[in-house]
Short mmCIF file of C-alpha atoms in Angstrom, two decimals:
data_model
loop_
_atom_site.label_atom_id
_atom_site.label_comp_id
_atom_site.label_asym_id
_atom_site.label_seq_id
_atom_site.Cartn_x
_atom_site.Cartn_y
_atom_site.Cartn_z
CA MET A 5 -11.22 -23.00 2.61
CA ARG A 6 -7.94 -24.58 1.59
CA VAL A 7 -6.17 -21.26 0.92
CA HIS A 8 -7.64 -19.67 4.03
CA LEU A 9 -6.57 -22.53 6.30
CA GLU A 10 -3.09 -22.70 4.75
CA ARG A 11 -2.64 -19.03 5.65
CA TRP A 12 -3.66 -19.83 9.22
CA GLY A 13 -1.29 -22.81 9.39
CA LEU A 14 -4.20 -25.24 9.75
CA GLN A 15 -3.61 -27.45 6.70
CA GLU A 16 -4.44 -30.60 8.69
CA ALA A 17 -8.07 -29.45 9.04
CA THR A 18 -8.59 -28.66 5.34
CA ASP A 19 -10.27 -31.83 4.09
CA ILE A 20 -12.71 -32.12 6.98
CA ALA A 21 -13.43 -28.36 6.93
CA GLN A 22 -14.20 -28.49 3.19
CA LEU A 23 -16.52 -31.46 3.73
CA CYS A 24 -18.37 -29.65 6.54
CA VAL A 25 -18.77 -26.43 4.56
CA SER A 26 -19.95 -28.35 1.51
CA GLU A 27 -22.60 -30.17 3.54
CA LEU A 28 -23.78 -27.05 5.39
CA VAL A 29 -24.12 -25.05 2.15
CA SER A 30 -25.76 -27.99 0.35
CA ASN A 31 -28.32 -28.09 3.15
CA VAL A 32 -29.30 -24.49 2.44
CA ILE A 33 -29.56 -25.12 -1.31
CA THR A 34 -31.62 -28.30 -0.83
CA HIS A 35 -33.95 -27.22 1.97
CA VAL A 36 -34.22 -23.43 1.59
CA GLY A 37 -33.71 -23.14 -2.16
CA PRO A 38 -31.15 -22.44 -4.86
CA GLY A 39 -30.11 -18.80 -5.03
CA THR A 40 -30.75 -18.21 -1.34
CA PRO A 41 -28.41 -15.48 -0.06
CA THR A 42 -25.97 -17.35 2.15
CA THR A 43 -22.91 -16.22 4.07
CA LEU A 44 -19.99 -18.37 5.16
CA ALA A 45 -18.03 -17.19 8.20
CA VAL A 46 -14.83 -18.90 9.32
CA SER A 47 -13.20 -17.99 12.62
CA MET A 48 -11.40 -19.36 15.62
CA ASN A 49 -13.31 -20.15 18.82
CA GLY A 50 -10.49 -20.72 21.28
CA THR A 51 -8.52 -23.60 19.76
CA TYR A 52 -11.45 -24.72 17.58
CA LEU A 53 -11.94 -23.82 13.93
CA ARG A 54 -15.53 -22.55 13.63
CA MET A 55 -17.49 -22.55 10.37
CA GLU A 56 -20.87 -20.85 10.17
CA VAL A 57 -23.37 -20.77 7.33
CA HIS A 58 -25.94 -17.96 7.65
CA ASP A 59 -29.20 -18.05 5.69
CA PRO A 60 -32.44 -16.03 5.92
CA ASP A 61 -34.87 -18.90 6.71
CA ALA A 62 -35.23 -19.59 10.43
CA ARG A 63 -37.93 -22.22 9.75
CA ALA A 64 -35.97 -24.79 7.69
CA LEU A 65 -33.84 -26.38 10.40
CA PRO A 66 -31.10 -28.91 9.70
CA THR A 67 -31.90 -32.27 11.22
CA LEU A 68 -29.88 -35.34 11.93
CA LEU A 69 -31.56 -38.19 10.05
CA ASP A 70 -30.91 -41.89 10.24
CA ALA A 71 -30.31 -42.22 6.49
CA ARG A 72 -29.65 -45.65 5.03
CA ASP A 73 -26.52 -46.35 2.97
CA ASP A 74 -28.54 -46.49 -0.26
CA SER A 75 -30.41 -43.21 0.41
CA GLU A 76 -29.79 -40.47 -2.12
CA SER A 77 -30.19 -37.70 0.45
CA GLY A 78 -30.39 -37.10 4.18
CA ARG A 79 -26.80 -37.90 5.10
CA GLY A 80 -25.39 -34.34 5.16
CA MET A 81 -25.82 -33.55 8.83
CA ALA A 82 -24.89 -37.14 9.73
CA LEU A 83 -21.55 -36.54 7.97
CA VAL A 84 -21.08 -33.25 9.81
CA ASP A 85 -21.99 -34.96 13.08
CA ALA A 86 -19.48 -37.74 12.39
CA VAL A 87 -16.48 -35.52 11.56
CA ALA A 88 -17.04 -32.30 13.54
CA ASP A 89 -16.30 -32.07 17.23
CA ARG A 90 -19.53 -30.16 17.79
CA TRP A 91 -22.27 -28.49 15.76
CA GLY A 92 -25.52 -26.65 16.27
CA VAL A 93 -28.02 -24.08 15.06
CA GLN A 94 -28.59 -20.54 16.33
CA LEU A 95 -31.99 -19.04 15.55
CA HIS A 96 -32.52 -15.31 15.08
CA ALA A 97 -35.67 -13.44 14.07
CA ASP A 98 -34.42 -12.88 10.52
CA ARG A 99 -32.00 -15.78 9.96
CA LYS A 100 -30.41 -18.94 11.23
CA ILE A 101 -26.78 -19.83 11.67
CA THR A 102 -25.78 -23.46 11.27
CA TRP A 103 -22.30 -23.97 12.67
CA CYS A 104 -19.75 -26.64 13.37
CA GLU A 105 -16.36 -26.68 15.05
CA LEU A 106 -13.22 -28.74 14.53
CA ALA A 107 -10.47 -29.19 17.10
CA THR A 108 -7.12 -27.90 15.79
CA SER A 109 -3.50 -28.59 16.63
CA LEU A 110 -3.26 -25.19 18.35
CA ASN A 111 -2.19 -25.34 21.96
CA SER A 112 -3.70 -21.97 22.91
CA PRO A 113 -6.31 -19.62 21.41
CA SER A 114 -3.62 -17.33 20.01
CA GLY A 115 -0.88 -19.94 19.42
CA HIS A 116 -0.94 -20.77 15.74
CA THR A 117 1.37 -23.42 14.38
CA GLY A 118 4.37 -22.40 12.31
CA GLY A 119 7.27 -22.05 14.69
CA ALA A 120 9.13 -19.18 16.25
CA GLY A 121 8.83 -16.86 13.24
CA VAL A 122 5.04 -17.03 13.31
CA ALA A 123 5.03 -16.49 17.09
CA ARG A 124 7.33 -13.44 16.74
CA ALA A 125 5.15 -12.02 13.96
CA GLY A 126 2.03 -12.50 16.10
CA ALA A 127 3.65 -10.70 19.02
CA LEU A 128 4.84 -7.91 16.72
CA LEU A 129 1.37 -7.45 15.23
CA THR A 130 -0.23 -7.42 18.69
CA PHE A 131 2.22 -4.72 19.77
CA TYR A 132 1.83 -2.87 16.48
CA GLY A 133 -1.97 -2.92 16.81
CA SER A 134 -1.81 -1.55 20.36
CA THR A 135 0.54 1.28 19.35
CA LYS A 136 -1.72 2.17 16.40
CA ALA A 137 -4.64 2.32 18.85
CA ALA A 138 -2.63 4.61 21.13
CA CYS A 139 -1.99 6.88 18.14
CA GLY A 140 -5.71 7.22 17.40
CA ALA A 141 -6.40 4.23 15.15
CA SER A 142 -9.23 1.85 15.99
CA PRO A 143 -8.50 -0.43 18.96
CA SER A 144 -7.27 -3.96 18.44
CA SER A 145 -8.40 -7.19 20.02
CA SER A 146 -7.15 -10.71 19.40
CA THR A 147 -10.24 -11.41 17.24
CA LEU A 148 -9.72 -8.19 15.29
CA LEU A 149 -6.02 -9.02 14.98
CA VAL A 150 -6.79 -12.37 13.33
CA THR A 151 -9.42 -10.80 11.08
CA SER A 152 -7.34 -7.83 9.97
CA GLY A 153 -3.90 -9.41 10.42
CA ALA A 154 -3.02 -9.26 6.71
CA ASP A 155 -3.83 -5.55 6.48
CA MET A 156 -1.97 -4.85 9.70
CA ALA A 157 1.05 -6.86 8.49
CA VAL A 158 1.16 -4.78 5.29
CA ASP A 159 0.94 -1.59 7.39
CA ALA A 160 3.78 -2.83 9.61
CA ILE A 161 5.95 -3.73 6.61
CA THR A 162 5.28 -0.32 5.09
CA ASP A 163 6.25 1.44 8.33
CA LEU A 164 9.42 -0.69 8.57
CA LEU A 165 10.33 0.34 5.03
CA TYR A 166 9.86 4.01 6.00
CA TRP A 167 12.07 3.38 9.04
CA LEU A 168 14.80 1.80 6.88
CA GLN A 169 14.64 4.68 4.41
CA ALA A 170 14.81 7.26 7.22
CA HIS A 171 17.99 5.56 8.46
CA GLY A 172 19.65 5.62 5.05
CA ARG A 173 19.11 1.98 4.15
CA ASP A 174 18.24 0.65 0.70
CA VAL A 175 14.59 -0.42 0.86
CA ASP A 176 14.77 -2.60 -2.28
CA GLU A 177 17.81 -4.47 -0.95
CA ALA A 178 16.02 -5.13 2.36
CA LEU A 179 12.97 -6.49 0.54
CA GLU A 180 15.12 -8.74 -1.67
CA ARG A 181 17.02 -10.09 1.35
CA ALA A 182 13.79 -10.74 3.24
CA GLN A 183 12.32 -12.55 0.22
CA MET A 184 15.45 -14.71 -0.15
CA ILE A 185 15.39 -15.68 3.54
CA PHE A 186 11.65 -16.45 3.37
CA GLU A 187 12.01 -18.59 0.23
CA ALA A 188 15.06 -20.46 1.60
CA ALA A 189 13.17 -21.32 4.80
CA ALA A 190 10.08 -22.39 2.80
CA ASP A 191 12.21 -24.57 0.48
CA ALA A 192 13.83 -26.19 3.52
CA GLY A 193 10.35 -27.02 4.82
CA GLN A 194 10.78 -24.87 7.88
CA GLY A 195 7.91 -22.49 7.11
CA SER A 196 9.40 -19.99 9.55
CA ARG A 197 12.61 -19.35 11.37
#
């Protein structure tokens, strides 16, 4: 969770997100059983960070108990309820999804923190994804962009390197310069230009 949220620029949510995931997964282990196939899904729902734990038992529902301070169990969902902005359970025929959401510092569904450089990169990747779709690649949506952003960024960097090479520029020099600028901004605590 920590690495994932750092990449999204949501470091402020890390501790609470880790607590929520720990409690949701512990619930499955305790009430459904150790070794139960479980999936964790992390996504954005507007400006909320959404964490979902999927498990195959639609009968063992998480419940909010009034556990006493000296109780050895029963406080997991109370903790989630106390720190999450909202939580719930979705039942399906073959599984259940227990989820919770945390408010983030984002000011819009697509406006991640990180400054102008992150905003420019987001706009570039949105444009890049739409031009790839126009050229026959699979279409892009904002959800798909967030999910496949790293792959798309690598594709964009690769295409930029081809462009530099086609215009007679030294690709290695461009990469070294970009790395130096990135590291200087990171060392200065700017994160992005």
